[in-house]
Coordinates of C-alpha atoms in Angstrom, one line a residue:
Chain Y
X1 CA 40.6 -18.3 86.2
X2 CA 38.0 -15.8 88.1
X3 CA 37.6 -14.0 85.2
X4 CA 36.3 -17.2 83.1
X5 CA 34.4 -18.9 85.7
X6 CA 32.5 -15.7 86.9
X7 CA 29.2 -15.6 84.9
X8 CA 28.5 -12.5 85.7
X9 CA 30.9 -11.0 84.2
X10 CA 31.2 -12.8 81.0
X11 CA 27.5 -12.2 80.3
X12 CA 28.2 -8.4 80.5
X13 CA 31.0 -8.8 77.9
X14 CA 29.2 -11.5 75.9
X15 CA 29.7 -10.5 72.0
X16 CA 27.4 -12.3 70.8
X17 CA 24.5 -10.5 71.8
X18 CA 21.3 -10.6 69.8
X19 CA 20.3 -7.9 68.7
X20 CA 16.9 -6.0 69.5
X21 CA 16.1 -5.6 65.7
X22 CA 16.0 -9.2 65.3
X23 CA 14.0 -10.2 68.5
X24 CA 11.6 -7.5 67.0
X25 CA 11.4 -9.1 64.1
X26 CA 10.5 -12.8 65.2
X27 CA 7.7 -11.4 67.6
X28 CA 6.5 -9.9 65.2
X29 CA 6.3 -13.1 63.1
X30 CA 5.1 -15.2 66.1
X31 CA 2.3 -13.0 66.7
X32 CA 1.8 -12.9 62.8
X33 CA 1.3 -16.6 63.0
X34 CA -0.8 -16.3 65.7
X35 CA -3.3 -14.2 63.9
X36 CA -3.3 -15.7 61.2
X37 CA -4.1 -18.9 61.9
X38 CA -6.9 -17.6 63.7
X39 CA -8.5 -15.2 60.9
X40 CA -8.1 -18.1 58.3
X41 CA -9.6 -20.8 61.1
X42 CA -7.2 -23.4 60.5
X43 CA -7.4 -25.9 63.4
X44 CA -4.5 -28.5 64.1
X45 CA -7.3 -31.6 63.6
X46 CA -8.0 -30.5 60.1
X47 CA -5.0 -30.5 58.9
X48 CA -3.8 -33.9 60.6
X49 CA -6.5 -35.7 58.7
X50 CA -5.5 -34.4 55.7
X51 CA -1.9 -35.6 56.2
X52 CA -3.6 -39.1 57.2
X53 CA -5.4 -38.8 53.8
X54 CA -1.7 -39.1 52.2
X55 CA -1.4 -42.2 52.5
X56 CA -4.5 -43.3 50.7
X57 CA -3.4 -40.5 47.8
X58 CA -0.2 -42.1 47.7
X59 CA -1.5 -46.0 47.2
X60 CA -4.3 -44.4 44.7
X61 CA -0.9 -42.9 43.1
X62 CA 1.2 -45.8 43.1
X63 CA 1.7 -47.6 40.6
X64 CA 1.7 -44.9 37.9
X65 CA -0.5 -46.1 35.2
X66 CA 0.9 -45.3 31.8
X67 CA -1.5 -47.3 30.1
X68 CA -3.3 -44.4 28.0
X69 CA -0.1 -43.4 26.0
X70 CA -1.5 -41.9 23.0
X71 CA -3.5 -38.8 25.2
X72 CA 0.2 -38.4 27.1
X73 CA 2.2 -38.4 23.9
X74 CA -0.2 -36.1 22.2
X75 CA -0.3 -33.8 25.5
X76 CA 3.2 -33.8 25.9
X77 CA 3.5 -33.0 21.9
X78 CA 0.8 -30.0 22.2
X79 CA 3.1 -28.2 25.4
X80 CA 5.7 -28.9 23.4
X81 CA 4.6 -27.1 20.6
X82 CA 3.5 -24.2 22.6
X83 CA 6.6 -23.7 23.9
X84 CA 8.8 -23.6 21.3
X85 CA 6.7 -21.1 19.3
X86 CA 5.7 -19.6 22.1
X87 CA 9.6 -18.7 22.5
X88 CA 10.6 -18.0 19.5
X89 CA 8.8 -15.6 19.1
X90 CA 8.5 -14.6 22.4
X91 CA 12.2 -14.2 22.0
X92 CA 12.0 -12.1 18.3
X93 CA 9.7 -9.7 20.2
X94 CA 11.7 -9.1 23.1
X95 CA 14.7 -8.6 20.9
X96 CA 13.1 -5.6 19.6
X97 CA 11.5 -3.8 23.0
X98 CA 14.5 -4.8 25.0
X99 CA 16.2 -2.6 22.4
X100 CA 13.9 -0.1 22.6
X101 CA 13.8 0.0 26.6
X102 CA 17.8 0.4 26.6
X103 CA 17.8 3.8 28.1
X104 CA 21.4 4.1 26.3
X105 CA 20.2 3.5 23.2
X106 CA 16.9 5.2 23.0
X107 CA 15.3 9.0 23.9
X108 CA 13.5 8.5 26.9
X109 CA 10.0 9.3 25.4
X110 CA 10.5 6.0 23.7
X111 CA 11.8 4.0 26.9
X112 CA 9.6 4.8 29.3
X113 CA 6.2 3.6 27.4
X114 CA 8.0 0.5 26.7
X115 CA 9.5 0.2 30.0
X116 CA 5.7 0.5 31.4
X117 CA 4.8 -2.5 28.8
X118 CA 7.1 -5.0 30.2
X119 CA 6.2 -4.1 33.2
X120 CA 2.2 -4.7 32.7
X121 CA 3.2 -8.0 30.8
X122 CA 5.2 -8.9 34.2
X123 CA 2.7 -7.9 36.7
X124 CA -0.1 -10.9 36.0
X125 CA 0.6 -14.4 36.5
X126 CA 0.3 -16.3 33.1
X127 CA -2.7 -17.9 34.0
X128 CA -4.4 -15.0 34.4
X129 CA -3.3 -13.6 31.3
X130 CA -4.0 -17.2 29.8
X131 CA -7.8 -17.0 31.1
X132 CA -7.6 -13.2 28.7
X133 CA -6.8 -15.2 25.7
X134 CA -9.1 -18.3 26.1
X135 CA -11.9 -15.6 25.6
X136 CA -10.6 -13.8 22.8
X137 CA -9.2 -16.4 20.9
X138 CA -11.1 -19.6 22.2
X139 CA -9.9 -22.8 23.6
X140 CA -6.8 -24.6 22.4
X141 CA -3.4 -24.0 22.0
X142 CA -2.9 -20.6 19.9
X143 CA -4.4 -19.2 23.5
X144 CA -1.7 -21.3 25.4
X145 CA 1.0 -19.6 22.5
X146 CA -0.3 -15.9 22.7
X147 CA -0.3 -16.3 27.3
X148 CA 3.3 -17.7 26.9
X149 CA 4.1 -14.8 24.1
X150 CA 3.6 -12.2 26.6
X151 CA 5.1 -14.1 29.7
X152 CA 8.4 -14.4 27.9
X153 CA 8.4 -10.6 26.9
X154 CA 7.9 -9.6 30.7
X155 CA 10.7 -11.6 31.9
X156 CA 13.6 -11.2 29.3
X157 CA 12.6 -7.9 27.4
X158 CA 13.5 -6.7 30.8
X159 CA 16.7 -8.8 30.7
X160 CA 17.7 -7.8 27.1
X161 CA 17.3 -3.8 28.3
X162 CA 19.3 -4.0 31.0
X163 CA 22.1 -6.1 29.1
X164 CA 22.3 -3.6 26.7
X165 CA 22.1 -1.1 29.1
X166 CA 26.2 -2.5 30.5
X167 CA 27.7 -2.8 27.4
X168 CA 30.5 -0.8 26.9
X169 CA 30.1 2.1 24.5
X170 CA 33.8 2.4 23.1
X171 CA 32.6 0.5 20.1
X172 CA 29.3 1.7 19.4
X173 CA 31.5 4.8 18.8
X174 CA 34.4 3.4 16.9
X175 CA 31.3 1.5 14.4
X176 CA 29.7 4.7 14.7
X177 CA 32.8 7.2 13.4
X178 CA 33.3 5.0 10.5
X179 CA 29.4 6.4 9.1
X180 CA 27.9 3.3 10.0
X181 CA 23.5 3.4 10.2
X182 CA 21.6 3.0 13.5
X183 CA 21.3 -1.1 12.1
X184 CA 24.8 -1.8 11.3
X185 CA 25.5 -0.1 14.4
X186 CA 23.3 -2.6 16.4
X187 CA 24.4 -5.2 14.6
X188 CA 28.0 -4.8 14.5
X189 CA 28.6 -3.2 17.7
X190 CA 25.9 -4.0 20.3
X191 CA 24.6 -7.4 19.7
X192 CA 28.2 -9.1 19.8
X193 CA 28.6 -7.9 23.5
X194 CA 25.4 -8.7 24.7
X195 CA 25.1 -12.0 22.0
X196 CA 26.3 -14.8 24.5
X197 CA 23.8 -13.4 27.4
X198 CA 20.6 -13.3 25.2
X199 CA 21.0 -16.8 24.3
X200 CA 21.7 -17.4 28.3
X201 CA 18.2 -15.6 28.6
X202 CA 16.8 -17.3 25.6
X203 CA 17.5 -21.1 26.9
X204 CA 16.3 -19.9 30.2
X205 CA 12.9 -18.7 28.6
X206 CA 12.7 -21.8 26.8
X207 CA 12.8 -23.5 29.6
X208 CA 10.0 -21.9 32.1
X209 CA 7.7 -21.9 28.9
X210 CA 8.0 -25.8 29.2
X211 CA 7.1 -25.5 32.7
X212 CA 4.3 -22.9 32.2
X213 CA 2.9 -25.1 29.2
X214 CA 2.3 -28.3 31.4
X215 CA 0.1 -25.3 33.5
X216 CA -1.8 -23.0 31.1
X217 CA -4.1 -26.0 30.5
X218 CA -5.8 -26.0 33.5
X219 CA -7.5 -22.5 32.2
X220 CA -8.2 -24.2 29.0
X221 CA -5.0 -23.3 26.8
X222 CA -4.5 -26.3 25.9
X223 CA -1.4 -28.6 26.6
X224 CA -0.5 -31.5 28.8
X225 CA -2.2 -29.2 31.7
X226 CA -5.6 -30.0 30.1
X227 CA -5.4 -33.2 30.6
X228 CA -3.9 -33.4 34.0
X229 CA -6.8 -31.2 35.0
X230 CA -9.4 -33.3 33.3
X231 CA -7.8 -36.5 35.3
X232 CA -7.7 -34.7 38.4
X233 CA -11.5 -34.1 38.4
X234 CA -12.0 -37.6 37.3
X235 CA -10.2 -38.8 40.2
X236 CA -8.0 -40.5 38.3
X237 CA -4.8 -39.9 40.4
X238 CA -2.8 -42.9 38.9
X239 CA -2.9 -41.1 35.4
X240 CA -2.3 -38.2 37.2
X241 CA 1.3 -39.6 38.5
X242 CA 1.9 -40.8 35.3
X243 CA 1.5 -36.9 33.6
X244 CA 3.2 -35.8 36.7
X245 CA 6.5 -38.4 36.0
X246 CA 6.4 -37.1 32.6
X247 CA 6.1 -33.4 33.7
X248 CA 9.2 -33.8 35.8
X249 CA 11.3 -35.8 32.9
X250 CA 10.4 -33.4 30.3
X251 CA 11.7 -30.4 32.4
X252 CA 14.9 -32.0 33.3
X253 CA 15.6 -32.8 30.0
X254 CA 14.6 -29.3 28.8
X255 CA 17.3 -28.4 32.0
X256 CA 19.7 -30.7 30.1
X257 CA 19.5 -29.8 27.2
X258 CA 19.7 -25.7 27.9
X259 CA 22.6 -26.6 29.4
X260 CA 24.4 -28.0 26.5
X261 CA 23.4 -25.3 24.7
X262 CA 25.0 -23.1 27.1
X263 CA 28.5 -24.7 27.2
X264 CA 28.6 -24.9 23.1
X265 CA 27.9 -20.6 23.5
Chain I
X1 CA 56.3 -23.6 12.9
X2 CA 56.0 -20.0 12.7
X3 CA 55.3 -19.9 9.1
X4 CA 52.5 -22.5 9.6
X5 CA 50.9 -20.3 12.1
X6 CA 50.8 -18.0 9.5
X7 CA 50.0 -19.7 6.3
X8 CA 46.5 -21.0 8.6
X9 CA 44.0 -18.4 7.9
X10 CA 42.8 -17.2 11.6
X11 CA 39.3 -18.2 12.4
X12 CA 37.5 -17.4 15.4
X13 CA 36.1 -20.8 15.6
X14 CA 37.1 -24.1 15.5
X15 CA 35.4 -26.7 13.2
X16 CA 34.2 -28.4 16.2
X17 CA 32.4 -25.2 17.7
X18 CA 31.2 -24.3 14.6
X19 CA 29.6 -27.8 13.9
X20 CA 27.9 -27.8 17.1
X21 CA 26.7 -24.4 16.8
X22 CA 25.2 -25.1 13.5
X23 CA 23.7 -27.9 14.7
X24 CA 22.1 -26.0 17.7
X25 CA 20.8 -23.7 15.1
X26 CA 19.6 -26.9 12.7
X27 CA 17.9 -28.5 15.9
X28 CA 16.2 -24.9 16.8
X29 CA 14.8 -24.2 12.9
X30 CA 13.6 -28.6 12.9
X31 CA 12.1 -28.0 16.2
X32 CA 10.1 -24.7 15.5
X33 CA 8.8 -26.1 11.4
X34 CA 7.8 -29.1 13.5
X35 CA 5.9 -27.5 15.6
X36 CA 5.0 -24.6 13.3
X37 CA 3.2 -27.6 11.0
X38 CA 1.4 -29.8 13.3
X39 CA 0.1 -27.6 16.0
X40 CA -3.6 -27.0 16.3
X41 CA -4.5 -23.4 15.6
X42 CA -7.8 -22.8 14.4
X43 CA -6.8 -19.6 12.1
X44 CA -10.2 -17.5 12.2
X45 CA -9.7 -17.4 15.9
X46 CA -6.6 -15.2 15.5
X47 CA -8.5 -12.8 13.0
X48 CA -11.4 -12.7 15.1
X49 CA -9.7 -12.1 18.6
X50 CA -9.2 -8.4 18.4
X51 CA -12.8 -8.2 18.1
X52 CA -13.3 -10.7 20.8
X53 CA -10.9 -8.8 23.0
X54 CA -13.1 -5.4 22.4
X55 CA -16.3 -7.2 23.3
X56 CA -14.6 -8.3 26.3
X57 CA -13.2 -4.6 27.4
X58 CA -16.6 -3.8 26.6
X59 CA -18.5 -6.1 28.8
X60 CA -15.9 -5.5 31.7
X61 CA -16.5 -1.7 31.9
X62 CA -17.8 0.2 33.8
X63 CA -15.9 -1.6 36.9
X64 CA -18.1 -2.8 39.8
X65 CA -16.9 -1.2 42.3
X66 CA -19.5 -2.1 45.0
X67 CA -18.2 -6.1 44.3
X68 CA -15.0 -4.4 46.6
X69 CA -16.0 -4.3 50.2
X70 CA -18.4 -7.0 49.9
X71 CA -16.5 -10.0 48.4
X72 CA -12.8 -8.8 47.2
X73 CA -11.4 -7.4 50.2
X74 CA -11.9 -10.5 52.4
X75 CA -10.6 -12.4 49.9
X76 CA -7.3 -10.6 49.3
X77 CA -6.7 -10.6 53.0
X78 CA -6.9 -14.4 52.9
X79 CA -5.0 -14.3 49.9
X80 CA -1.8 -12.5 51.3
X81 CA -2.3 -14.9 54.4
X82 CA -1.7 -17.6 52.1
X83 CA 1.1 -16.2 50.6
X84 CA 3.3 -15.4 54.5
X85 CA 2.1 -18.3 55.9
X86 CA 3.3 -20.4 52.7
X87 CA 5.9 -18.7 52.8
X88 CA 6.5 -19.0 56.0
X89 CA 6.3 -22.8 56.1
X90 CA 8.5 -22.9 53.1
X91 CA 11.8 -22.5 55.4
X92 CA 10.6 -24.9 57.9
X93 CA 11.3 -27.3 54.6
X94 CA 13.9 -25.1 52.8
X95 CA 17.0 -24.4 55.4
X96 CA 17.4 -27.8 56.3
X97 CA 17.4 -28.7 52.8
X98 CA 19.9 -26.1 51.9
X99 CA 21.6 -27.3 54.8
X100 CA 22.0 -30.3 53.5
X101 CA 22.7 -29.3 50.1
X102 CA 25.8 -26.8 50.5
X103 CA 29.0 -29.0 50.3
X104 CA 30.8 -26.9 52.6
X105 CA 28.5 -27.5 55.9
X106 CA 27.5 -31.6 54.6
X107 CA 30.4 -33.1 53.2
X108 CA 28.9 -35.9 51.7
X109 CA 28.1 -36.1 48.1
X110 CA 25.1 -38.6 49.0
X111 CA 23.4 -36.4 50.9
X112 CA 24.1 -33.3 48.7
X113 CA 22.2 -35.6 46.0
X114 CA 19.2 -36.5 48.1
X115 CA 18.8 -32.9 48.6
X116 CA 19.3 -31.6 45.2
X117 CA 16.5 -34.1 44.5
X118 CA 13.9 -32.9 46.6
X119 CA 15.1 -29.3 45.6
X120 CA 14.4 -29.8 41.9
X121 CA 11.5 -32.1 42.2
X122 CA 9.5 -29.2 44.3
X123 CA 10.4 -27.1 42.0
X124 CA 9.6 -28.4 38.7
X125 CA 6.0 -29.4 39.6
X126 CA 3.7 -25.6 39.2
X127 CA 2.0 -24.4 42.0
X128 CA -1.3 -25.0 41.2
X129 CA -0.4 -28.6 40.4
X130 CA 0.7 -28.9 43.8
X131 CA -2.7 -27.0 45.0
X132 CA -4.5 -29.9 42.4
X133 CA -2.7 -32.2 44.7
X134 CA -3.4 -30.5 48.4
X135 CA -6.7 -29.7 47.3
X136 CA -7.0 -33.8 47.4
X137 CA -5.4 -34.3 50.8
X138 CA -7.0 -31.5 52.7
X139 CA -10.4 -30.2 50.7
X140 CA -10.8 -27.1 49.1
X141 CA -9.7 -24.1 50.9
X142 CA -6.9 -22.2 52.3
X143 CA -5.4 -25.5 53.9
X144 CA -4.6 -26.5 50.7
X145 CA -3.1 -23.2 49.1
X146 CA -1.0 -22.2 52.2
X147 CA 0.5 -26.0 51.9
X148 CA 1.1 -25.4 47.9
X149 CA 2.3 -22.4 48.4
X150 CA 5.3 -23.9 50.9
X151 CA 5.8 -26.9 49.1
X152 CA 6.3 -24.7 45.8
X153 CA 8.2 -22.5 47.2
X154 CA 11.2 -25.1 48.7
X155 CA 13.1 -25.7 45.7
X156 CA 13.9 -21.8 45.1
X157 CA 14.5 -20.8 48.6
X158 CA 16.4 -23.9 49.4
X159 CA 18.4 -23.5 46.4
X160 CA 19.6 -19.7 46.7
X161 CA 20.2 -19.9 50.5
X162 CA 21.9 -23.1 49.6
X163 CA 24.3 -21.1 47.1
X164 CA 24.9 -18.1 50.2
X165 CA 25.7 -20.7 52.0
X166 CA 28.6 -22.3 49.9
X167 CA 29.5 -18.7 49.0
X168 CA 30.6 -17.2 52.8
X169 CA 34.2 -16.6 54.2
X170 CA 35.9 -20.2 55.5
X171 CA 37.9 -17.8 57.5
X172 CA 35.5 -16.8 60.4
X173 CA 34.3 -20.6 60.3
X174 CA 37.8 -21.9 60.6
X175 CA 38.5 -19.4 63.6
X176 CA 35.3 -20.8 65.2
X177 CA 36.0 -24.5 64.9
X178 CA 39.9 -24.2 66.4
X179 CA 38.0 -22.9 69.6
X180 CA 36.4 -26.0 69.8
X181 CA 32.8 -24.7 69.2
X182 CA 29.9 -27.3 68.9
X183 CA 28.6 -27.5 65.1
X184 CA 25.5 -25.6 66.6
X185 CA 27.1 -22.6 67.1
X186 CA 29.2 -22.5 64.4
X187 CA 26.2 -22.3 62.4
X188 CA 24.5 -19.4 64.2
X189 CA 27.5 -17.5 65.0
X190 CA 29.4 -18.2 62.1
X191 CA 27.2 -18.9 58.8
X192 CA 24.3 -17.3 59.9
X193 CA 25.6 -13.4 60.1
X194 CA 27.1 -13.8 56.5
X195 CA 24.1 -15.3 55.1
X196 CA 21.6 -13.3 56.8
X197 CA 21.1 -10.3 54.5
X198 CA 20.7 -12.9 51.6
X199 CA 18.5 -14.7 53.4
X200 CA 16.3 -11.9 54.4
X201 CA 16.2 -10.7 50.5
X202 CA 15.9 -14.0 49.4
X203 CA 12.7 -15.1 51.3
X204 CA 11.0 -11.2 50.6
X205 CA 11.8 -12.3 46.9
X206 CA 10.4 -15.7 47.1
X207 CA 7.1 -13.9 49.1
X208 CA 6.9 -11.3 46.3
X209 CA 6.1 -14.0 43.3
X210 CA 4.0 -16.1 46.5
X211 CA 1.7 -13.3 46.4
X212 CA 1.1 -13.2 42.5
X213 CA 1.1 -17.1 42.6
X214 CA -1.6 -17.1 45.6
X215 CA -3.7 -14.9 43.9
X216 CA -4.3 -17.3 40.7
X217 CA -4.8 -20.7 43.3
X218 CA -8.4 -19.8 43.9
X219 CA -8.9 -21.1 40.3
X220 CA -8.1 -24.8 41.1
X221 CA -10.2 -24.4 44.5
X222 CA -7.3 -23.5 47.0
X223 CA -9.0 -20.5 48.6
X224 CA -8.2 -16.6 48.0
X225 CA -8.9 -14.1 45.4
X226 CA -8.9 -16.7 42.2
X227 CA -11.9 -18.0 43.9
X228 CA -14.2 -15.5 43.7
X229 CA -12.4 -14.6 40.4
X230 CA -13.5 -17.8 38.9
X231 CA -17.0 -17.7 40.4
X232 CA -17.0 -14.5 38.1
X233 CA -15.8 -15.7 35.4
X234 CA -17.9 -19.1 35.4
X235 CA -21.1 -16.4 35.8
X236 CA -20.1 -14.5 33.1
X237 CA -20.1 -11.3 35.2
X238 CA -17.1 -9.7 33.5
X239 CA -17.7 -6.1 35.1
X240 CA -16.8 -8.0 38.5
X241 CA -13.9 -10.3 36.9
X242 CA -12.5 -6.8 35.8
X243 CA -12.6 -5.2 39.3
X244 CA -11.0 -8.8 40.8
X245 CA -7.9 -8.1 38.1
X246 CA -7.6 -4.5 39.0
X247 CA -7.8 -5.8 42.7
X248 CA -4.7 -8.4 42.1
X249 CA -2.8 -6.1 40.0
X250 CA -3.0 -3.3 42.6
X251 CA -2.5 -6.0 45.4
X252 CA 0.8 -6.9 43.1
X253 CA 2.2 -3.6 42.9
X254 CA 1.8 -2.9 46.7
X255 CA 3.3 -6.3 47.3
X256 CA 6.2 -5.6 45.6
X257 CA 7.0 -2.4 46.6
X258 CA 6.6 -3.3 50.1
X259 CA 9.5 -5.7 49.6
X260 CA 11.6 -3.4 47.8
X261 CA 10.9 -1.0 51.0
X262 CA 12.0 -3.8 53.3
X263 CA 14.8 -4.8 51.7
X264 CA 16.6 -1.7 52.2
X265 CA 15.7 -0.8 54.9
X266 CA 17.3 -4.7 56.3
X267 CA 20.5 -4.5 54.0

């Protein structure tokens, strides 16, 4: 009973001390804060009166005014389009270079170029790359199809490599002993292991090109983004809920549908 | 019986598989000739665009360097202020969400829902539609990315730390609840330590892509580095647009390997 009720003693033995790492690191973020907020000038007024806007955003929002169908449906049609050629052949390219970048399949004088390409086609945000193409190959949507092109090769070229990269190499040698060329080796031995995983990839790169095709508009790639941008700066914010509504709908249903196509692979 | 099973020639799938794999395949060829025949290219732009790209590589060098010290490097500090403090905010949002989300700490499917909902929601809308939105509430400026940023960012961080948190051991939880702990400490003494490491590598993640996605909110208005890339761009000044990309793509690559560094250095 002394033992419990003296507090000196049960501090000394308390085991669940914090450590001095993690103190460290939440000064460190308080003070971070501090700064922060003081290089950027962000006062607390400023940013209550834009909260108190909300509410005049919100009734400006509400009700969503679906009223202009045919620019929605041909948005909506255009992002569309983008995205599926956008991943097709998105997805034909990165077949090849993820191939290419397997460090098990290919000489490393091949790999690491192709290794440093993904890696450039990675490193810029699409819009960037978007704003690229909208000066080389104008306005519209081929610039929206060539951005997305080199999104989708950044993310699952880098995928595909490293999939092949696991697979087991029992029988790439078996195919392999039998005489079999580089192609029927691929084909017969490397792409059934990794087949089921690519299309995993594939559905999920079909997917963030639908998101990143309502976006590449705003740049001027054309899209559903064009015309959310063009009703933003017209103020128009209860077409702008309408296009955001559809946004949302289109992506779940694009989450839906990848889905199903997962469970029938 | 046995004779049947080997009279039936062995297939590897059944009809039903291989009907709705061909009809995957069927909706995938549809979908792309669709789209392949009523999309809006304008063909001589494609033959024309190497050119157009050489004319641009040829406008944007030699790099102006002197744009550096006296507009780029302000901005980029503002930038990666935009990107911690957005990310920052995020898990004000985000660990109550995933809180709320993992079955294992809420049992109630209700709430679970309402959860997943805002999870998803934030997550589907792109961050510079959320900064189109901001830039509405609060004005243009940093205000406006730093809150686009953290309401981007919910939906991913909420989601992974909502998936550690359904992933820990019962056991230590279980040991902790027959002492008669409060639910408060159960969560800091007994999730939080498993989930930790995640967490840490989960929000350095999520402040990794913050950084490239600050970097391009300038363009909508949001403050940062895209503003005075736009400026650029709008002024056709492509020897300075050039230096701002070299700028962000350095600014990337430093980001990320600071993460990396961090990372294992925590776990």
């Amino acid at each position: 009973m002394d033992g419990i009720t003296n507090t000196k003693n049960t501090n000394e033995l308390n085991p669940f001390k914090t450590s001095l790492t993690n103190r460290l690191i939440w000064l460190v973020i308080a003070a971070y804060i501090f700064y922060s907020v003081s290089a950027l000038g962000l006062t607390l007024d400023r940013i209550l009166l834009g909260f108190g806007e909300s509410e005049r955003l919100l009734s400006r929002m509400f009700p969503p005014d679906f009223s202009r169908v045919s620019l929605l449906v041909s948005g909506v049609a255009e992002s569309l389009q983008i995205a599926i050629i956008s991943s097709f052949f998105g997805i034909v390219i990165s077949l090849f270079i993820g191939l290419l970048a397997a460090r098990n399949m290919m000489p490393i004088f091949i790999t690491g170029p192709v290794r440093a390409f993904i890696a450039l086609c990675r490193s810029f945000h699409p819009v960037i790359i978007a704003i690229i193409f909208v000066k080389a190959v104008g306005f519209g949507a081929l610039a929206g199809i060539l951005t997305l092109i080199v999104a989708s090769i950044g993310f699952i070229a880098k995928l595909f490599a490293e999939a092949i990269e696991e697979i087991s190499f029992n029988p790439v040698e078996a195919i392999k002993a039998t005489g079999a060329s580089f192609f029927s080796v691929i084909i017969y031995a490397v792409m059934p292991q990794v087949f089921t995983r690519f299309i995993g990839f594939a559905s999920y790169q079909l997917d963030s090109n639908l998101r990143n095709s309502t976006m590449v508009g705003i740049v001027g790639a054309g899209g559903l983004g064009g015309t959310l941008f063009s009703a933003f700066q017209r103020f128009d914010y209860d077409f702008v809920a309408a296009i955001l509504l559809t946004i949302i709908a289109i992506i779940l249903v694009g989450e839906m549908l990848s889905n199903i196509v997962r469970r029938i692979f | 019986m046995t004779t049947l099973s080997i009279d039936s020639e062995w297939t590897r799938f059944t009809l039903k598989e291989r009907l709705s794999r061909f009809s995957v395949y069927l909706i995938i060829v549809m979908s792309l000739i669709w789209s392949w025949q009523s999309v809006e290219v304008i063909q001589e732009f494609l033959y024309d665009a190497p050119e157009q790209l050489m004319d641009m590589f040829d406008r944007m060098t030699p790099l102006d360097y002197a744009y550096y010290p006296t507009t780029i490097h302000a901005a980029l500090i503002e930038t990666l202020h935009i990107a911690t403090l957005g990310t920052l905010i995020t898990l004000i949002f985000a660990v109550p969400l995933a809180l709320l989300n993992a079955n294992n700490i809420t049992p109630n499917k209700g709430l679970n829902w309402i959860s997943q909902f805002f999870l998803v929601s934030t997550r589907s809308i792109n961050s510079l539609v959320w900064a189109l939105l901001f830039i509405a509430l609060f004005g243009p400026g940093v205000i406006a990315g730093i809150m686009a940023i953290a309401i981007r960012s919910i939906g991913f961080v909420g989601k992974l730390l909502s998936e550690a948190l359904a992933e820990v051991n019962m056991g230590t939880i279980e040991a902790l609840k027959a002492t008669g702990a409060p639910w408060g400490s159960i969560l800091v003494k007994g999730y939080w330590p498993q989930v930790m490491p995640a967490f840490y590598s989960i929000v350095l993640f999520r402040w990794d892509i913050n950084v490239r996605e600050s970097a391009v909110l300038g363009l909508v208005g949001a403050g940062g580095i895209g503003v005075v890339l736009n400026d650029a761009q709008n002024l056709f000044q492509w020897q300075k647009v050039a230096m701002v990309l070299v700028s962000i793509f350095a600014v990337v690559i430093v980001a990320e390997v600071v993460a990396i560094q961090i990372r294992k250095r925590l776990i």
